[in-house]
mmCIF file of C-alpha atoms in Angstrom:
data_model
loop_
_atom_site.group_PDB
_atom_site.id
_atom_site.type_symbol
_atom_site.label_atom_id
_atom_site.label_comp_id
_atom_site.label_asym_id
_atom_site.label_seq_id
_atom_site.Cartn_x
_atom_site.Cartn_y
_atom_site.Cartn_z
ATOM 1 C CA UNK A 199 101.125 93.394 94.610
ATOM 2 C CA UNK A 200 100.289 89.659 95.140
ATOM 3 C CA UNK A 201 103.406 88.303 93.093
ATOM 4 C CA UNK A 202 101.743 84.947 91.804
ATOM 5 C CA UNK A 203 102.854 80.731 92.662
ATOM 6 C CA UNK A 204 105.432 80.120 90.035
ATOM 7 C CA UNK A 205 105.785 83.811 88.489
ATOM 8 C CA UNK A 206 109.814 84.074 89.765
ATOM 9 C CA UNK A 207 111.999 82.793 88.488
ATOM 10 C CA UNK A 208 114.218 80.004 91.510
ATOM 11 C CA UNK A 209 116.294 82.196 91.570
ATOM 12 C CA UNK A 210 114.711 85.661 92.955
ATOM 13 C CA UNK A 211 112.397 83.872 95.046
ATOM 14 C CA UNK A 212 115.351 82.598 97.130
ATOM 15 C CA UNK A 213 116.961 85.581 96.774
ATOM 16 C CA UNK A 214 113.701 87.698 98.574
ATOM 17 C CA UNK A 215 113.291 84.586 101.343
ATOM 18 C CA UNK A 216 116.617 85.551 101.902
ATOM 19 C CA UNK A 217 116.395 89.281 102.398
ATOM 20 C CA UNK A 218 113.049 89.140 104.472
ATOM 21 C CA UNK A 219 114.469 85.867 107.047
ATOM 22 C CA UNK A 220 116.148 89.016 109.336
ATOM 23 C CA UNK A 221 113.437 90.763 109.004
ATOM 24 C CA UNK A 222 110.722 87.782 110.033
ATOM 25 C CA UNK A 223 113.185 86.734 112.886
ATOM 26 C CA UNK A 224 113.415 89.747 114.798
ATOM 27 C CA UNK A 225 109.974 90.575 114.243
ATOM 28 C CA UNK A 226 108.701 87.083 116.151
ATOM 29 C CA UNK A 227 111.264 88.015 118.847
ATOM 30 C CA UNK A 228 109.667 91.600 119.588
ATOM 31 C CA UNK A 229 105.803 89.948 118.588
ATOM 32 C CA UNK A 230 106.654 87.305 121.681
ATOM 33 C CA UNK A 231 108.060 90.231 124.233
ATOM 34 C CA UNK A 232 105.620 92.333 123.117
ATOM 35 C CA UNK A 233 102.655 90.279 123.469
ATOM 36 C CA UNK A 234 104.060 89.092 126.929
ATOM 37 C CA UNK A 235 105.071 92.531 128.096
ATOM 38 C CA UNK A 236 101.221 93.639 127.824
ATOM 39 C CA UNK A 237 98.558 90.841 127.345
ATOM 40 C CA UNK A 238 96.172 94.218 126.853
ATOM 41 C CA UNK A 239 97.445 94.964 123.010
ATOM 42 C CA UNK A 240 96.549 91.847 121.898
ATOM 43 C CA UNK A 241 93.540 93.110 120.861
ATOM 44 C CA UNK A 242 95.181 95.533 118.427
ATOM 45 C CA UNK A 243 97.354 92.933 117.365
ATOM 46 C CA UNK A 244 94.514 91.108 116.532
ATOM 47 C CA UNK A 245 92.789 94.322 114.830
ATOM 48 C CA UNK A 246 96.167 95.290 112.400
ATOM 49 C CA UNK A 247 96.190 91.641 111.536
ATOM 50 C CA UNK A 248 91.985 91.277 110.221
ATOM 51 C CA UNK A 249 92.957 95.121 108.508
ATOM 52 C CA UNK A 250 95.815 93.450 106.590
ATOM 53 C CA UNK A 251 93.930 90.602 105.490
ATOM 54 C CA UNK A 252 90.866 91.846 105.001
ATOM 55 C CA UNK A 253 92.324 95.484 103.063
ATOM 56 C CA UNK A 254 94.923 92.809 100.864
ATOM 57 C CA UNK A 255 92.729 90.324 99.970
ATOM 58 C CA UNK A 256 90.306 92.904 98.081
ATOM 59 C CA UNK A 257 92.345 92.225 94.611
ATOM 60 C CA UNK A 258 91.617 93.903 91.810
ATOM 61 C CA UNK A 259 92.527 92.753 88.529
ATOM 62 C CA UNK A 260 95.722 94.140 86.969
ATOM 63 C CA UNK A 261 97.686 94.662 83.116
ATOM 64 C CA UNK A 262 101.223 93.401 85.071
ATOM 65 C CA UNK A 263 100.683 89.638 84.426
ATOM 66 C CA UNK A 264 101.264 87.508 87.444
ATOM 67 C CA UNK A 265 99.919 90.484 89.830
ATOM 68 C CA UNK A 266 96.970 92.169 91.116
ATOM 69 C CA UNK A 267 95.771 95.057 93.112
ATOM 70 C CA UNK A 268 94.726 96.093 96.109
ATOM 71 C CA UNK A 269 95.263 98.076 99.322
ATOM 72 C CA UNK A 270 97.383 96.274 101.654
ATOM 73 C CA UNK A 271 96.248 97.224 105.198
ATOM 74 C CA UNK A 272 100.019 97.461 106.375
ATOM 75 C CA UNK A 273 99.361 101.256 108.066
ATOM 76 C CA UNK A 274 97.423 100.528 111.519
ATOM 77 C CA UNK A 275 99.851 97.574 112.510
ATOM 78 C CA UNK A 276 103.150 100.480 111.410
ATOM 79 C CA UNK A 277 101.507 103.008 113.818
ATOM 80 C CA UNK A 278 100.451 100.952 116.630
ATOM 81 C CA UNK A 279 103.403 98.122 116.611
ATOM 82 C CA UNK A 280 105.841 99.047 114.204
ATOM 83 C CA UNK A 281 107.364 98.040 111.070
ATOM 84 C CA UNK A 282 109.015 94.920 113.314
ATOM 85 C CA UNK A 283 105.880 93.811 114.554
ATOM 86 C CA UNK A 284 104.265 94.491 110.934
ATOM 87 C CA UNK A 285 106.404 92.007 108.801
ATOM 88 C CA UNK A 286 105.610 89.328 111.658
ATOM 89 C CA UNK A 287 101.417 89.275 110.861
ATOM 90 C CA UNK A 288 101.944 90.231 106.934
ATOM 91 C CA UNK A 289 103.191 86.544 107.068
ATOM 92 C CA UNK A 290 100.744 85.433 108.308
ATOM 93 C CA UNK A 291 98.100 86.919 106.155
ATOM 94 C CA UNK A 292 100.535 85.818 103.455
ATOM 95 C CA UNK A 293 100.551 82.388 104.096
ATOM 96 C CA UNK A 294 96.654 82.248 105.269
ATOM 97 C CA UNK A 295 96.474 83.622 101.912
ATOM 98 C CA UNK A 296 98.726 81.565 99.439
ATOM 99 C CA UNK A 297 97.318 78.408 100.803
ATOM 100 C CA UNK A 298 93.218 79.266 100.972
ATOM 101 C CA UNK A 299 93.469 81.879 99.000
ATOM 102 C CA UNK A 300 95.518 81.046 95.819
ATOM 103 C CA UNK A 301 96.413 84.651 96.574
ATOM 104 C CA UNK A 302 100.169 85.550 95.992
ATOM 105 C CA UNK A 303 102.139 81.950 96.324
ATOM 106 C CA UNK A 304 105.097 80.094 98.716
ATOM 107 C CA UNK A 305 107.805 79.975 95.656
ATOM 108 C CA UNK A 306 106.970 83.892 95.699
ATOM 109 C CA UNK A 307 105.952 84.572 99.701
ATOM 110 C CA UNK A 308 109.694 86.118 100.415
ATOM 111 C CA UNK A 309 108.842 88.307 98.079
ATOM 112 C CA UNK A 310 105.682 89.270 98.515
ATOM 113 C CA UNK A 311 106.938 90.160 102.272
ATOM 114 C CA UNK A 312 109.347 91.802 101.432
ATOM 115 C CA UNK A 313 107.283 94.522 99.463
ATOM 116 C CA UNK A 314 103.844 94.480 102.007
ATOM 117 C CA UNK A 315 104.813 93.458 105.086
ATOM 118 C CA UNK A 316 108.375 95.279 105.201
ATOM 119 C CA UNK A 317 109.647 97.962 102.677
ATOM 120 C CA UNK A 318 106.129 99.446 102.833
ATOM 121 C CA UNK A 319 105.681 99.657 106.796
ATOM 122 C CA UNK A 320 109.369 100.625 107.420
ATOM 123 C CA UNK A 321 108.725 103.531 104.731
ATOM 124 C CA UNK A 322 105.960 104.261 106.436
ATOM 125 C CA UNK A 323 107.247 104.545 109.477
ATOM 126 C CA UNK A 324 109.886 106.681 108.751
ATOM 127 C CA UNK A 325 106.674 109.341 107.503
ATOM 128 C CA UNK A 326 105.317 108.621 111.418
ATOM 129 C CA UNK A 327 108.036 109.437 112.980
ATOM 130 C CA UNK A 328 109.281 112.642 110.967
ATOM 131 C CA UNK A 329 105.092 113.583 110.737
ATOM 132 C CA UNK A 330 105.792 113.361 115.223
ATOM 133 C CA UNK A 331 108.643 115.322 114.996
ATOM 134 C CA UNK A 332 106.981 118.068 112.974
ATOM 135 C CA UNK A 333 103.728 118.017 115.296
ATOM 136 C CA UNK A 334 101.665 117.618 112.802
ATOM 137 C CA UNK A 335 97.541 116.288 112.870
ATOM 138 C CA UNK A 336 98.003 112.364 114.043
ATOM 139 C CA UNK A 337 95.011 111.750 111.829
ATOM 140 C CA UNK A 338 96.962 113.613 109.040
ATOM 141 C CA UNK A 339 100.049 111.244 109.719
ATOM 142 C CA UNK A 340 98.003 108.644 110.100
ATOM 143 C CA UNK A 341 96.960 109.228 106.290
ATOM 144 C CA UNK A 342 100.682 110.066 104.927
ATOM 145 C CA UNK A 343 101.684 106.707 106.496
ATOM 146 C CA UNK A 344 98.945 104.551 105.414
ATOM 147 C CA UNK A 345 98.951 105.433 102.025
ATOM 148 C CA UNK A 346 102.853 105.805 102.036
ATOM 149 C CA UNK A 347 103.647 102.227 103.017
ATOM 150 C CA UNK A 348 100.803 101.265 100.189
ATOM 151 C CA UNK A 349 102.156 103.108 97.210
ATOM 152 C CA UNK A 350 105.537 102.210 98.227
ATOM 153 C CA UNK A 351 104.407 98.684 98.255
ATOM 154 C CA UNK A 352 104.103 98.556 94.425
ATOM 155 C CA UNK A 353 107.296 100.806 93.727
ATOM 156 C CA UNK A 354 109.358 97.688 95.942
ATOM 157 C CA UNK A 355 107.085 95.202 93.310
ATOM 158 C CA UNK A 356 107.781 96.832 90.816
ATOM 159 C CA UNK A 357 110.931 96.944 91.155
ATOM 160 C CA UNK A 358 111.219 92.727 92.372
ATOM 161 C CA UNK A 359 109.665 91.716 89.231
ATOM 162 C CA UNK A 360 111.595 94.285 86.582
ATOM 163 C CA UNK A 361 114.654 92.685 88.172
ATOM 164 C CA UNK A 362 113.178 88.901 87.945
ATOM 165 C CA UNK A 363 111.646 89.739 84.601
ATOM 166 C CA UNK A 364 113.103 93.251 82.850
ATOM 167 C CA UNK A 365 111.719 93.847 79.708
ATOM 168 C CA UNK A 366 113.172 94.495 76.023
ATOM 169 C CA UNK A 367 114.562 98.297 77.141
ATOM 170 C CA UNK A 368 115.656 97.035 80.274
ATOM 171 C CA UNK A 369 115.671 97.159 84.272
ATOM 172 C CA UNK A 370 114.538 101.192 84.028
ATOM 173 C CA UNK A 371 112.040 100.527 81.218
ATOM 174 C CA UNK A 372 111.135 97.562 82.922
ATOM 175 C CA UNK A 373 110.455 99.185 86.132
ATOM 176 C CA UNK A 374 109.014 102.853 84.719
ATOM 177 C CA UNK A 375 106.629 100.194 83.012
ATOM 178 C CA UNK A 376 105.740 97.969 85.667
ATOM 179 C CA UNK A 377 104.422 100.979 88.276
ATOM 180 C CA UNK A 378 103.051 103.263 85.657
ATOM 181 C CA UNK A 379 100.447 100.462 85.582
ATOM 182 C CA UNK A 380 100.256 100.142 88.653
ATOM 183 C CA UNK A 381 99.673 103.714 89.718
ATOM 184 C CA UNK A 382 96.160 103.886 87.469
ATOM 185 C CA UNK A 383 94.490 102.035 90.369
ATOM 186 C CA UNK A 384 97.018 101.662 93.184
ATOM 187 C CA UNK A 385 96.908 106.105 93.887
ATOM 188 C CA UNK A 386 92.935 106.413 94.728
ATOM 189 C CA UNK A 387 93.226 102.999 96.606
ATOM 190 C CA UNK A 388 95.936 104.395 99.064
ATOM 191 C CA UNK A 389 94.173 107.450 99.206
ATOM 192 C CA UNK A 390 90.826 105.715 99.931
ATOM 193 C CA UNK A 391 92.877 103.370 102.205
ATOM 194 C CA UNK A 392 94.222 106.030 104.119
ATOM 195 C CA UNK A 393 90.883 108.070 105.149
ATOM 196 C CA UNK A 394 89.928 104.608 106.509
ATOM 197 C CA UNK A 395 92.195 103.857 108.401
ATOM 198 C CA UNK A 396 92.666 107.459 109.928
ATOM 199 C CA UNK A 397 88.858 106.978 110.752
ATOM 200 C CA UNK A 398 89.641 103.572 112.394
ATOM 201 C CA UNK A 399 92.120 105.253 114.282
ATOM 202 C CA UNK A 400 89.864 107.783 115.608
ATOM 203 C CA UNK A 401 87.797 105.302 116.438
ATOM 204 C CA UNK A 402 89.994 103.727 118.753
ATOM 205 C CA UNK A 403 91.325 106.992 120.470
ATOM 206 C CA UNK A 404 87.759 107.517 121.141
ATOM 207 C CA UNK A 405 86.882 103.904 122.670
ATOM 208 C CA UNK A 406 91.074 102.507 123.899
ATOM 209 C CA UNK A 407 93.052 105.086 124.360
ATOM 210 C CA UNK A 408 94.007 103.852 126.882
ATOM 211 C CA UNK A 409 96.328 101.163 124.985
ATOM 212 C CA UNK A 410 97.473 104.015 123.015
ATOM 213 C CA UNK A 411 99.115 105.378 126.121
ATOM 214 C CA UNK A 412 100.553 102.129 127.180
ATOM 215 C CA UNK A 413 101.806 101.342 123.550
ATOM 216 C CA UNK A 414 103.326 105.199 123.428
ATOM 217 C CA UNK A 415 101.527 106.018 120.577
ATOM 218 C CA UNK A 416 99.996 108.952 122.692
ATOM 219 C CA UNK A 417 100.736 111.237 125.074
ATOM 220 C CA UNK A 418 97.913 111.427 127.520
ATOM 221 C CA UNK A 419 98.137 115.175 126.656
ATOM 222 C CA UNK A 420 97.465 113.996 122.676
ATOM 223 C CA UNK A 421 94.719 112.190 123.978
ATOM 224 C CA UNK A 422 93.019 114.460 126.491
ATOM 225 C CA UNK A 423 93.846 117.749 123.596
ATOM 226 C CA UNK A 424 92.079 114.833 121.003
ATOM 227 C CA UNK A 425 88.832 114.014 123.211
ATOM 228 C CA UNK A 426 87.924 118.319 123.588
ATOM 229 C CA UNK A 427 88.195 118.638 119.912
ATOM 230 C CA UNK A 428 85.545 116.043 119.308
ATOM 231 C CA UNK A 429 83.399 117.861 122.135
#
C-alpha cells in the first residue's frame, strides 16, 4: 500500500499530513508514558516494530500504479499496545523505508501513515474489543484483528488514490477499481498474516505471559486457562 514518492498531488500530501498529525502527536505522548511506566515492555515494543518493518517490507508488485501489495504487520502492536502507539511505530518504519529502501516516500508519508498506521489499527482494535466483549477465543481474535487491519489499510489506500486520481467513472468507480485490484493479492496475504501473528502471540503467551498481564491484554485466569490447553 506504500504510495510512492511524488505520486499524490501536493494538496493531498498536505491533507493527509494534517489528518495524521494529531494521532502521531498523541501517540508519541502515549509511547513515552508507556515506556516510563513499564520499561519491561520495551522488548515487546521492539518486537512489534520489527514485525511491522519486516512484513511491510515484503512488497509485491501491484497493478495499481504508484503502489504495491504487502502485509502490514500492525496487528501484533494493535493488540499489545493499542492503535495510537501503533501509529508511531508505523511512522518510524515508514520513514526508514522511504529513506533507505525507496519504499514509499516522504511527500506521501502522511497518506501512508494514515492508511497503514492509523486507519487499519483503529478498525483492528475495534474488532479486538468486540471479540473480548463476546469472549471470543483469544487466538481467533488475534487472527481477525490482524486480517481486518491489513485489509482495511488497503480499503483506505484505495480511497486515497481514488480521491487524488479519479478515473473517468468518478470517485466510486475509481475506488472499486483500485480495491478490486488490491483484493487479488491482499485477501490471501491478510489470511496468512493473521495466522502468523496468532502463532507469534501464542509464543509470547508461553514465554512472557507476565508482560501480557501487566499490559492488561490477558488476565491471570486467562493465562492459566491457555497454559492448561497447551499441556
